[in-house]
């Protein structure tokens, strides 16, 4: 598969522009609580990507949280105020990091718990199920379906492990790719994975990047394509399982599958995370990051940052001790 030029362009933008220099020189260092508050608020105000979509009044947030800042406050108290302010963005690509704490919104807690890996192992997989790189997998439904658990986009998807997985299930009626509670990781894995599910070059989404201080200042949308891998592929029907813990690269994957006719999303909506993060350093040395881009649907909507919706909604039934109702719905769809 050819490298995706859009992806490389976005990475370059995120790494080398968009936010202030990662480190302050000695003259700009300051532990003054209000100076650090103002700096962080302004950086978000000019560069965060989703104020309009989320209906966030950032000026009102400033008024509310600046009232909590006072001279002589402890580092812990300041961190709690700044972290809580960032959590108003409801975005797990938004964090404040110190040497004693890390703030995060934890978007997965906005939805019900829909996954238990031990439950899947005990009720669907043999004791000696296969592990191929980041994939745990085996036959289910009397050998008619391949089940593949992919817990994180670790950047370790390679040709050998995915060749083995897809070749093993080539004669099945369908494949389940379980992305529940997959918090994301390496976006490069998205294209490595999806290139195995298509037979022609496919437009999967658009990306635009914050490029000015106004809340609606963005670059022109750039198209993201996936090209078919020249080798082992699986183009039969695929059920991708998702929930609120499906985030970032896993959410990008979910968004891209909307363009693939052979893939169906089953479960709860994802946790979003469709804005790639960038950040910098506060005057006191703490670091921060937040989303400075938007992934857009094929009709150029940014609405899926609130969660890529399942094509077939399904929830885990915790009263049933023998069946994962989301897997069962996927089996029903594939057979």
PDB file of N, CA, C and O in Angstrom, residues 34-104:
ATOM      1  N   UNK A  34      -2.331  33.282  37.653  1.00  0.00           N
ATOM      2  CA  UNK A  34      -3.175  33.941  36.658  1.00  0.00           C
ATOM      3  C   UNK A  34      -2.498  33.971  35.297  1.00  0.00           C
ATOM      4  O   UNK A  34      -3.165  33.807  34.256  1.00  0.00           O
ATOM      5  N   UNK A  35      -1.184  34.149  35.264  1.00  0.00           N
ATOM      6  CA  UNK A  35      -0.472  34.149  33.990  1.00  0.00           C
ATOM      7  C   UNK A  35      -0.606  32.785  33.303  1.00  0.00           C
ATOM      8  O   UNK A  35      -0.833  32.711  32.092  1.00  0.00           O
ATOM      9  N   UNK A  36      -0.499  31.720  34.079  1.00  0.00           N
ATOM     10  CA  UNK A  36      -0.643  30.388  33.503  1.00  0.00           C
ATOM     11  C   UNK A  36      -2.075  30.128  33.055  1.00  0.00           C
ATOM     12  O   UNK A  36      -2.308  29.520  32.006  1.00  0.00           O
ATOM     13  N   UNK A  37      -3.027  30.596  33.840  1.00  0.00           N
ATOM     14  CA  UNK A  37      -4.433  30.460  33.459  1.00  0.00           C
ATOM     15  C   UNK A  37      -4.711  31.182  32.142  1.00  0.00           C
ATOM     16  O   UNK A  37      -5.308  30.617  31.213  1.00  0.00           O
ATOM     17  N   UNK A  38      -4.299  32.430  32.053  1.00  0.00           N
ATOM     18  CA  UNK A  38      -4.550  33.229  30.853  1.00  0.00           C
ATOM     19  C   UNK A  38      -3.879  32.599  29.629  1.00  0.00           C
ATOM     20  O   UNK A  38      -4.474  32.562  28.542  1.00  0.00           O
ATOM     21  N   UNK A  39      -2.679  32.118  29.809  1.00  0.00           N
ATOM     22  CA  UNK A  39      -1.964  31.528  28.680  1.00  0.00           C
ATOM     23  C   UNK A  39      -2.715  30.307  28.145  1.00  0.00           C
ATOM     24  O   UNK A  39      -2.947  30.179  26.935  1.00  0.00           O
ATOM     25  N   UNK A  40      -3.126  29.412  29.041  1.00  0.00           N
ATOM     26  CA  UNK A  40      -3.814  28.199  28.606  1.00  0.00           C
ATOM     27  C   UNK A  40      -5.166  28.527  27.984  1.00  0.00           C
ATOM     28  O   UNK A  40      -5.523  27.973  26.938  1.00  0.00           O
ATOM     29  N   UNK A  41      -5.905  29.438  28.582  1.00  0.00           N
ATOM     30  CA  UNK A  41      -7.219  29.809  28.033  1.00  0.00           C
ATOM     31  C   UNK A  41      -7.050  30.385  26.622  1.00  0.00           C
ATOM     32  O   UNK A  41      -7.810  30.029  25.716  1.00  0.00           O
ATOM     33  N   UNK A  42      -6.073  31.254  26.441  1.00  0.00           N
ATOM     34  CA  UNK A  42      -5.863  31.872  25.128  1.00  0.00           C
ATOM     35  C   UNK A  42      -5.435  30.865  24.075  1.00  0.00           C
ATOM     36  O   UNK A  42      -5.881  30.926  22.920  1.00  0.00           O
ATOM     37  N   UNK A  43      -4.556  29.944  24.441  1.00  0.00           N
ATOM     38  CA  UNK A  43      -4.132  28.923  23.479  1.00  0.00           C
ATOM     39  C   UNK A  43      -5.335  28.113  22.996  1.00  0.00           C
ATOM     40  O   UNK A  43      -5.507  27.881  21.794  1.00  0.00           O
ATOM     41  N   UNK A  44      -6.177  27.701  23.929  1.00  0.00           N
ATOM     42  CA  UNK A  44      -7.385  26.954  23.544  1.00  0.00           C
ATOM     43  C   UNK A  44      -8.318  27.824  22.711  1.00  0.00           C
ATOM     44  O   UNK A  44      -8.877  27.365  21.701  1.00  0.00           O
ATOM     45  N   UNK A  45      -8.491  29.062  23.120  1.00  0.00           N
ATOM     46  CA  UNK A  45      -9.420  29.957  22.436  1.00  0.00           C
ATOM     47  C   UNK A  45      -9.068  30.110  20.965  1.00  0.00           C
ATOM     48  O   UNK A  45      -9.951  30.163  20.098  1.00  0.00           O
ATOM     49  N   UNK A  46      -7.794  30.169  20.651  1.00  0.00           N
ATOM     50  CA  UNK A  46      -7.364  30.411  19.282  1.00  0.00           C
ATOM     51  C   UNK A  46      -7.194  29.127  18.462  1.00  0.00           C
ATOM     52  O   UNK A  46      -7.260  29.175  17.236  1.00  0.00           O
ATOM     53  N   UNK A  47      -7.000  27.994  19.116  1.00  0.00           N
ATOM     54  CA  UNK A  47      -6.559  26.820  18.367  1.00  0.00           C
ATOM     55  C   UNK A  47      -7.395  25.550  18.560  1.00  0.00           C
ATOM     56  O   UNK A  47      -7.235  24.599  17.795  1.00  0.00           O
ATOM     57  N   UNK A  48      -8.271  25.507  19.561  1.00  0.00           N
ATOM     58  CA  UNK A  48      -9.103  24.313  19.717  1.00  0.00           C
ATOM     59  C   UNK A  48     -10.123  24.219  18.584  1.00  0.00           C
ATOM     60  O   UNK A  48     -10.648  25.238  18.121  1.00  0.00           O
ATOM     61  N   UNK A  49     -10.429  22.996  18.137  1.00  0.00           N
ATOM     62  CA  UNK A  49     -11.154  22.809  16.878  1.00  0.00           C
ATOM     63  C   UNK A  49     -12.671  22.642  17.002  1.00  0.00           C
ATOM     64  O   UNK A  49     -13.362  22.705  15.987  1.00  0.00           O
ATOM     65  N   UNK A  50     -13.209  22.438  18.188  1.00  0.00           N
ATOM     66  CA  UNK A  50     -14.605  21.998  18.253  1.00  0.00           C
ATOM     67  C   UNK A  50     -15.516  22.860  19.125  1.00  0.00           C
ATOM     68  O   UNK A  50     -16.529  22.380  19.630  1.00  0.00           O
ATOM     69  N   UNK A  51     -15.198  24.129  19.309  1.00  0.00           N
ATOM     70  CA  UNK A  51     -16.078  24.985  20.108  1.00  0.00           C
ATOM     71  C   UNK A  51     -17.487  25.056  19.533  1.00  0.00           C
ATOM     72  O   UNK A  51     -18.481  24.922  20.250  1.00  0.00           O
ATOM     73  N   UNK A  52     -17.584  25.298  18.232  1.00  0.00           N
ATOM     74  CA  UNK A  52     -18.897  25.491  17.613  1.00  0.00           C
ATOM     75  C   UNK A  52     -19.732  24.217  17.649  1.00  0.00           C
ATOM     76  O   UNK A  52     -20.917  24.247  17.986  1.00  0.00           O
ATOM     77  N   UNK A  53     -19.124  23.093  17.292  1.00  0.00           N
ATOM     78  CA  UNK A  53     -19.867  21.830  17.296  1.00  0.00           C
ATOM     79  C   UNK A  53     -20.423  21.520  18.678  1.00  0.00           C
ATOM     80  O   UNK A  53     -21.574  21.075  18.815  1.00  0.00           O
ATOM     81  N   UNK A  54     -19.624  21.751  19.703  1.00  0.00           N
ATOM     82  CA  UNK A  54     -20.027  21.374  21.056  1.00  0.00           C
ATOM     83  C   UNK A  54     -20.818  22.460  21.777  1.00  0.00           C
ATOM     84  O   UNK A  54     -21.265  22.243  22.910  1.00  0.00           O
ATOM     85  N   UNK A  55     -20.979  23.605  21.134  1.00  0.00           N
ATOM     86  CA  UNK A  55     -21.756  24.674  21.751  1.00  0.00           C
ATOM     87  C   UNK A  55     -21.125  25.212  23.027  1.00  0.00           C
ATOM     88  O   UNK A  55     -21.839  25.550  23.987  1.00  0.00           O
ATOM     89  N   UNK A  56     -19.810  25.308  23.057  1.00  0.00           N
ATOM     90  CA  UNK A  56     -19.098  25.754  24.253  1.00  0.00           C
ATOM     91  C   UNK A  56     -18.888  27.271  24.204  1.00  0.00           C
ATOM     92  O   UNK A  56     -18.324  27.791  23.242  1.00  0.00           O
ATOM     93  N   UNK A  57     -19.353  27.956  25.228  1.00  0.00           N
ATOM     94  CA  UNK A  57     -19.119  29.384  25.370  1.00  0.00           C
ATOM     95  C   UNK A  57     -17.817  29.557  26.156  1.00  0.00           C
ATOM     96  O   UNK A  57     -17.815  29.559  27.392  1.00  0.00           O
ATOM     97  N   UNK A  58     -16.714  29.707  25.441  1.00  0.00           N
ATOM     98  CA  UNK A  58     -15.396  29.719  26.079  1.00  0.00           C
ATOM     99  C   UNK A  58     -15.188  30.998  26.894  1.00  0.00           C
ATOM    100  O   UNK A  58     -14.439  30.989  27.883  1.00  0.00           O
ATOM    101  N   UNK A  59     -15.837  32.079  26.506  1.00  0.00           N
ATOM    102  CA  UNK A  59     -15.755  33.305  27.308  1.00  0.00           C
ATOM    103  C   UNK A  59     -16.419  33.103  28.668  1.00  0.00           C
ATOM    104  O   UNK A  59     -15.907  33.559  29.699  1.00  0.00           O
ATOM    105  N   UNK A  60     -17.550  32.427  28.674  1.00  0.00           N
ATOM    106  CA  UNK A  60     -18.237  32.147  29.942  1.00  0.00           C
ATOM    107  C   UNK A  60     -17.383  31.225  30.807  1.00  0.00           C
ATOM    108  O   UNK A  60     -17.318  31.396  32.039  1.00  0.00           O
ATOM    109  N   UNK A  61     -16.718  30.262  30.180  1.00  0.00           N
ATOM    110  CA  UNK A  61     -15.825  29.366  30.915  1.00  0.00           C
ATOM    111  C   UNK A  61     -14.700  30.165  31.565  1.00  0.00           C
ATOM    112  O   UNK A  61     -14.334  29.936  32.729  1.00  0.00           O
ATOM    113  N   UNK A  62     -14.163  31.128  30.834  1.00  0.00           N
ATOM    114  CA  UNK A  62     -13.095  31.969  31.389  1.00  0.00           C
ATOM    115  C   UNK A  62     -13.577  32.724  32.621  1.00  0.00           C
ATOM    116  O   UNK A  62     -12.885  32.769  33.659  1.00  0.00           O
ATOM    117  N   UNK A  63     -14.747  33.320  32.535  1.00  0.00           N
ATOM    118  CA  UNK A  63     -15.283  34.068  33.666  1.00  0.00           C
ATOM    119  C   UNK A  63     -15.441  33.181  34.891  1.00  0.00           C
ATOM    120  O   UNK A  63     -15.066  33.555  36.015  1.00  0.00           O
ATOM    121  N   UNK A  64     -15.969  31.995  34.665  1.00  0.00           N
ATOM    122  CA  UNK A  64     -16.246  31.077  35.781  1.00  0.00           C
ATOM    123  C   UNK A  64     -14.963  30.574  36.443  1.00  0.00           C
ATOM    124  O   UNK A  64     -14.864  30.490  37.672  1.00  0.00           O
ATOM    125  N   UNK A  65     -13.980  30.198  35.622  1.00  0.00           N
ATOM    126  CA  UNK A  65     -12.775  29.585  36.192  1.00  0.00           C
ATOM    127  C   UNK A  65     -11.745  30.613  36.643  1.00  0.00           C
ATOM    128  O   UNK A  65     -10.968  30.341  37.572  1.00  0.00           O
ATOM    129  N   UNK A  66     -11.706  31.797  36.041  1.00  0.00           N
ATOM    130  CA  UNK A  66     -10.750  32.812  36.507  1.00  0.00           C
ATOM    131  C   UNK A  66     -11.069  33.246  37.931  1.00  0.00           C
ATOM    132  O   UNK A  66     -10.163  33.643  38.685  1.00  0.00           O
ATOM    133  N   UNK A  67     -12.337  33.128  38.310  1.00  0.00           N
ATOM    134  CA  UNK A  67     -12.729  33.484  39.678  1.00  0.00           C
ATOM    135  C   UNK A  67     -12.149  32.523  40.710  1.00  0.00           C
ATOM    136  O   UNK A  67     -12.126  32.830  41.910  1.00  0.00           O
ATOM    137  N   UNK A  68     -11.675  31.374  40.258  1.00  0.00           N
ATOM    138  CA  UNK A  68     -11.098  30.384  41.167  1.00  0.00           C
ATOM    139  C   UNK A  68      -9.582  30.562  41.338  1.00  0.00           C
ATOM    140  O   UNK A  68      -8.956  29.853  42.133  1.00  0.00           O
ATOM    141  N   UNK A  69      -9.001  31.473  40.568  1.00  0.00           N
ATOM    142  CA  UNK A  69      -7.553  31.689  40.612  1.00  0.00           C
ATOM    143  C   UNK A  69      -7.207  32.770  41.639  1.00  0.00           C
ATOM    144  O   UNK A  69      -7.860  33.821  41.688  1.00  0.00           O
ATOM    145  N   UNK A  70      -6.179  32.501  42.462  1.00  0.00           N
ATOM    146  CA  UNK A  70      -5.742  33.501  43.446  1.00  0.00           C
ATOM    147  C   UNK A  70      -4.244  33.347  43.689  1.00  0.00           C
ATOM    148  O   UNK A  70      -3.667  32.266  43.503  1.00  0.00           O
ATOM    149  N   UNK A  71      -3.606  34.426  44.039  1.00  0.00           N
ATOM    150  CA  UNK A  71      -2.182  34.404  44.322  1.00  0.00           C
ATOM    151  C   UNK A  71      -1.900  33.542  45.554  1.00  0.00           C
ATOM    152  O   UNK A  71      -2.641  33.580  46.540  1.00  0.00           O
ATOM    153  N   UNK A  72      -0.836  32.755  45.467  1.00  0.00           N
ATOM    154  CA  UNK A  72      -0.442  31.903  46.581  1.00  0.00           C
ATOM    155  C   UNK A  72      -1.118  30.545  46.592  1.00  0.00           C
ATOM    156  O   UNK A  72      -0.863  29.744  47.504  1.00  0.00           O
ATOM    157  N   UNK A  73      -1.987  30.261  45.595  1.00  0.00           N
ATOM    158  CA  UNK A  73      -2.632  28.953  45.576  1.00  0.00           C
ATOM    159  C   UNK A  73      -1.580  27.869  45.309  1.00  0.00           C
ATOM    160  O   UNK A  73      -0.568  28.104  44.642  1.00  0.00           O
ATOM    161  N   UNK A  74      -1.817  26.687  45.833  1.00  0.00           N
ATOM    162  CA  UNK A  74      -0.872  25.582  45.678  1.00  0.00           C
ATOM    163  C   UNK A  74      -0.876  25.069  44.241  1.00  0.00           C
ATOM    164  O   UNK A  74      -1.829  25.284  43.489  1.00  0.00           O
ATOM    165  N   UNK A  75       0.198  24.391  43.880  1.00  0.00           N
ATOM    166  CA  UNK A  75       0.261  23.790  42.548  1.00  0.00           C
ATOM    167  C   UNK A  75      -0.891  22.819  42.336  1.00  0.00           C
ATOM    168  O   UNK A  75      -1.491  22.768  41.255  1.00  0.00           O
ATOM    169  N   UNK A  76      -1.227  22.054  43.355  1.00  0.00           N
ATOM    170  CA  UNK A  76      -2.316  21.086  43.238  1.00  0.00           C
ATOM    171  C   UNK A  76      -3.641  21.792  42.981  1.00  0.00           C
ATOM    172  O   UNK A  76      -4.436  21.366  42.136  1.00  0.00           O
ATOM    173  N   UNK A  77      -3.874  22.885  43.674  1.00  0.00           N
ATOM    174  CA  UNK A  77      -5.119  23.639  43.485  1.00  0.00           C
ATOM    175  C   UNK A  77      -5.181  24.245  42.089  1.00  0.00           C
ATOM    176  O   UNK A  77      -6.223  24.198  41.423  1.00  0.00           O
ATOM    177  N   UNK A  78      -4.065  24.814  41.627  1.00  0.00           N
ATOM    178  CA  UNK A  78      -4.037  25.385  40.280  1.00  0.00           C
ATOM    179  C   UNK A  78      -4.262  24.303  39.236  1.00  0.00           C
ATOM    180  O   UNK A  78      -5.026  24.510  38.271  1.00  0.00           O
ATOM    181  N   UNK A  79      -3.619  23.167  39.425  1.00  0.00           N
ATOM    182  CA  UNK A  79      -3.792  22.074  38.470  1.00  0.00           C
ATOM    183  C   UNK A  79      -5.252  21.648  38.405  1.00  0.00           C
ATOM    184  O   UNK A  79      -5.796  21.415  37.316  1.00  0.00           O
ATOM    185  N   UNK A  80      -5.908  21.555  39.539  1.00  0.00           N
ATOM    186  CA  UNK A  80      -7.313  21.143  39.560  1.00  0.00           C
ATOM    187  C   UNK A  80      -8.200  22.134  38.798  1.00  0.00           C
ATOM    188  O   UNK A  80      -9.127  21.729  38.089  1.00  0.00           O
ATOM    189  N   UNK A  81      -7.918  23.423  38.923  1.00  0.00           N
ATOM    190  CA  UNK A  81      -8.718  24.429  38.224  1.00  0.00           C
ATOM    191  C   UNK A  81      -8.469  24.350  36.719  1.00  0.00           C
ATOM    192  O   UNK A  81      -9.418  24.320  35.920  1.00  0.00           O
ATOM    193  N   UNK A  82      -7.205  24.301  36.314  1.00  0.00           N
ATOM    194  CA  UNK A  82      -6.889  24.266  34.887  1.00  0.00           C
ATOM    195  C   UNK A  82      -7.364  22.962  34.248  1.00  0.00           C
ATOM    196  O   UNK A  82      -7.882  22.963  33.127  1.00  0.00           O
ATOM    197  N   UNK A  83      -7.207  21.857  34.956  1.00  0.00           N
ATOM    198  CA  UNK A  83      -7.678  20.582  34.425  1.00  0.00           C
ATOM    199  C   UNK A  83      -9.186  20.551  34.267  1.00  0.00           C
ATOM    200  O   UNK A  83      -9.711  20.053  33.268  1.00  0.00           O
ATOM    201  N   UNK A  84      -9.895  21.102  35.249  1.00  0.00           N
ATOM    202  CA  UNK A  84     -11.354  21.152  35.164  1.00  0.00           C
ATOM    203  C   UNK A  84     -11.797  22.051  34.017  1.00  0.00           C
ATOM    204  O   UNK A  84     -12.784  21.756  33.321  1.00  0.00           O
ATOM    205  N   UNK A  85     -11.088  23.152  33.798  1.00  0.00           N
ATOM    206  CA  UNK A  85     -11.418  24.030  32.671  1.00  0.00           C
ATOM    207  C   UNK A  85     -11.257  23.274  31.348  1.00  0.00           C
ATOM    208  O   UNK A  85     -12.131  23.343  30.467  1.00  0.00           O
ATOM    209  N   UNK A  86     -10.167  22.558  31.181  1.00  0.00           N
ATOM    210  CA  UNK A  86      -9.964  21.791  29.947  1.00  0.00           C
ATOM    211  C   UNK A  86     -11.031  20.708  29.784  1.00  0.00           C
ATOM    212  O   UNK A  86     -11.446  20.408  28.656  1.00  0.00           O
ATOM    213  N   UNK A  87     -11.479  20.138  30.882  1.00  0.00           N
ATOM    214  CA  UNK A  87     -12.500  19.092  30.790  1.00  0.00           C
ATOM    215  C   UNK A  87     -13.853  19.625  30.344  1.00  0.00           C
ATOM    216  O   UNK A  87     -14.739  18.845  29.958  1.00  0.00           O
ATOM    217  N   UNK A  88     -14.029  20.940  30.358  1.00  0.00           N
ATOM    218  CA  UNK A  88     -15.236  21.538  29.783  1.00  0.00           C
ATOM    219  C   UNK A  88     -15.317  21.249  28.278  1.00  0.00           C
ATOM    220  O   UNK A  88     -16.396  21.317  27.682  1.00  0.00           O
ATOM    221  N   UNK A  89     -14.183  20.914  27.657  1.00  0.00           N
ATOM    222  CA  UNK A  89     -14.158  20.606  26.225  1.00  0.00           C
ATOM    223  C   UNK A  89     -14.659  19.187  25.938  1.00  0.00           C
ATOM    224  O   UNK A  89     -14.915  18.849  24.785  1.00  0.00           O
ATOM    225  N   UNK A  90     -14.789  18.364  26.950  1.00  0.00           N
ATOM    226  CA  UNK A  90     -15.326  16.999  26.821  1.00  0.00           C
ATOM    227  C   UNK A  90     -14.599  16.228  25.702  1.00  0.00           C
ATOM    228  O   UNK A  90     -15.216  15.665  24.813  1.00  0.00           O
ATOM    229  N   UNK A  91     -13.279  16.184  25.807  1.00  0.00           N
ATOM    230  CA  UNK A  91     -12.455  15.675  24.718  1.00  0.00           C
ATOM    231  C   UNK A  91     -11.224  14.987  25.317  1.00  0.00           C
ATOM    232  O   UNK A  91     -10.408  15.636  25.973  1.00  0.00           O
ATOM    233  N   UNK A  92     -11.097  13.684  25.101  1.00  0.00           N
ATOM    234  CA  UNK A  92      -9.965  12.955  25.672  1.00  0.00           C
ATOM    235  C   UNK A  92      -8.665  13.158  24.905  1.00  0.00           C
ATOM    236  O   UNK A  92      -7.629  12.582  25.268  1.00  0.00           O
ATOM    237  N   UNK A  93      -8.682  13.974  23.853  1.00  0.00           N
ATOM    238  CA  UNK A  93      -7.439  14.442  23.249  1.00  0.00           C
ATOM    239  C   UNK A  93      -6.989  15.749  23.892  1.00  0.00           C
ATOM    240  O   UNK A  93      -6.079  16.410  23.405  1.00  0.00           O
ATOM    241  N   UNK A  94      -7.643  16.118  24.990  1.00  0.00           N
ATOM    242  CA  UNK A  94      -7.314  17.333  25.719  1.00  0.00           C
ATOM    243  C   UNK A  94      -6.826  16.947  27.107  1.00  0.00           C
ATOM    244  O   UNK A  94      -7.572  16.361  27.883  1.00  0.00           O
ATOM    245  N   UNK A  95      -5.569  17.273  27.391  1.00  0.00           N
ATOM    246  CA  UNK A  95      -4.970  16.882  28.669  1.00  0.00           C
ATOM    247  C   UNK A  95      -4.064  17.976  29.203  1.00  0.00           C
ATOM    248  O   UNK A  95      -3.502  18.760  28.445  1.00  0.00           O
ATOM    249  N   UNK A  96      -3.919  17.986  30.526  1.00  0.00           N
ATOM    250  CA  UNK A  96      -2.913  18.792  31.212  1.00  0.00           C
ATOM    251  C   UNK A  96      -2.030  17.814  31.968  1.00  0.00           C
ATOM    252  O   UNK A  96      -2.528  16.896  32.631  1.00  0.00           O
ATOM    253  N   UNK A  97      -0.715  17.996  31.839  1.00  0.00           N
ATOM    254  CA  UNK A  97       0.225  17.037  32.421  1.00  0.00           C
ATOM    255  C   UNK A  97       1.237  17.774  33.298  1.00  0.00           C
ATOM    256  O   UNK A  97       1.904  18.714  32.851  1.00  0.00           O
ATOM    257  N   UNK A  98       1.330  17.345  34.553  1.00  0.00           N
ATOM    258  CA  UNK A  98       2.359  17.840  35.462  1.00  0.00           C
ATOM    259  C   UNK A  98       3.160  16.641  35.957  1.00  0.00           C
ATOM    260  O   UNK A  98       2.873  15.501  35.583  1.00  0.00           O
ATOM    261  N   UNK A  99       4.136  16.893  36.833  1.00  0.00           N
ATOM    262  CA  UNK A  99       4.897  15.765  37.368  1.00  0.00           C
ATOM    263  C   UNK A  99       4.198  15.092  38.532  1.00  0.00           C
ATOM    264  O   UNK A  99       4.728  14.143  39.126  1.00  0.00           O
ATOM    265  N   UNK A 100       2.960  15.545  38.844  1.00  0.00           N
ATOM    266  CA  UNK A 100       2.224  14.913  39.936  1.00  0.00           C
ATOM    267  C   UNK A 100       0.798  14.517  39.547  1.00  0.00           C
ATOM    268  O   UNK A 100       0.105  13.874  40.337  1.00  0.00           O
ATOM    269  N   UNK A 101       0.346  14.877  38.330  1.00  0.00           N
ATOM    270  CA  UNK A 101      -1.014  14.513  37.944  1.00  0.00           C
ATOM    271  C   UNK A 101      -1.203  14.706  36.442  1.00  0.00           C
ATOM    272  O   UNK A 101      -0.435  15.426  35.791  1.00  0.00           O
ATOM    273  N   UNK A 102      -2.209  14.016  35.897  1.00  0.00           N
ATOM    274  CA  UNK A 102      -2.624  14.163  34.504  1.00  0.00           C
ATOM    275  C   UNK A 102      -4.142  14.302  34.487  1.00  0.00           C
ATOM    276  O   UNK A 102      -4.853  13.486  35.083  1.00  0.00           O
ATOM    277  N   UNK A 103      -4.634  15.328  33.843  1.00  0.00           N
ATOM    278  CA  UNK A 103      -6.085  15.492  33.747  1.00  0.00           C
ATOM    279  C   UNK A 103      -6.599  14.876  32.452  1.00  0.00           C
ATOM    280  O   UNK A 103      -5.947  14.959  31.416  1.00  0.00           O
ATOM    281  N   UNK A 104      -7.764  14.274  32.515  1.00  0.00           N
ATOM    282  CA  UNK A 104      -8.430  13.744  31.322  1.00  0.00           C
ATOM    283  C   UNK A 104      -9.922  13.685  31.588  1.00  0.00           C
ATOM    284  O   UNK A 104     -10.355  13.517  32.735  1.00  0.00           O
TER     285      UNK A 104
END
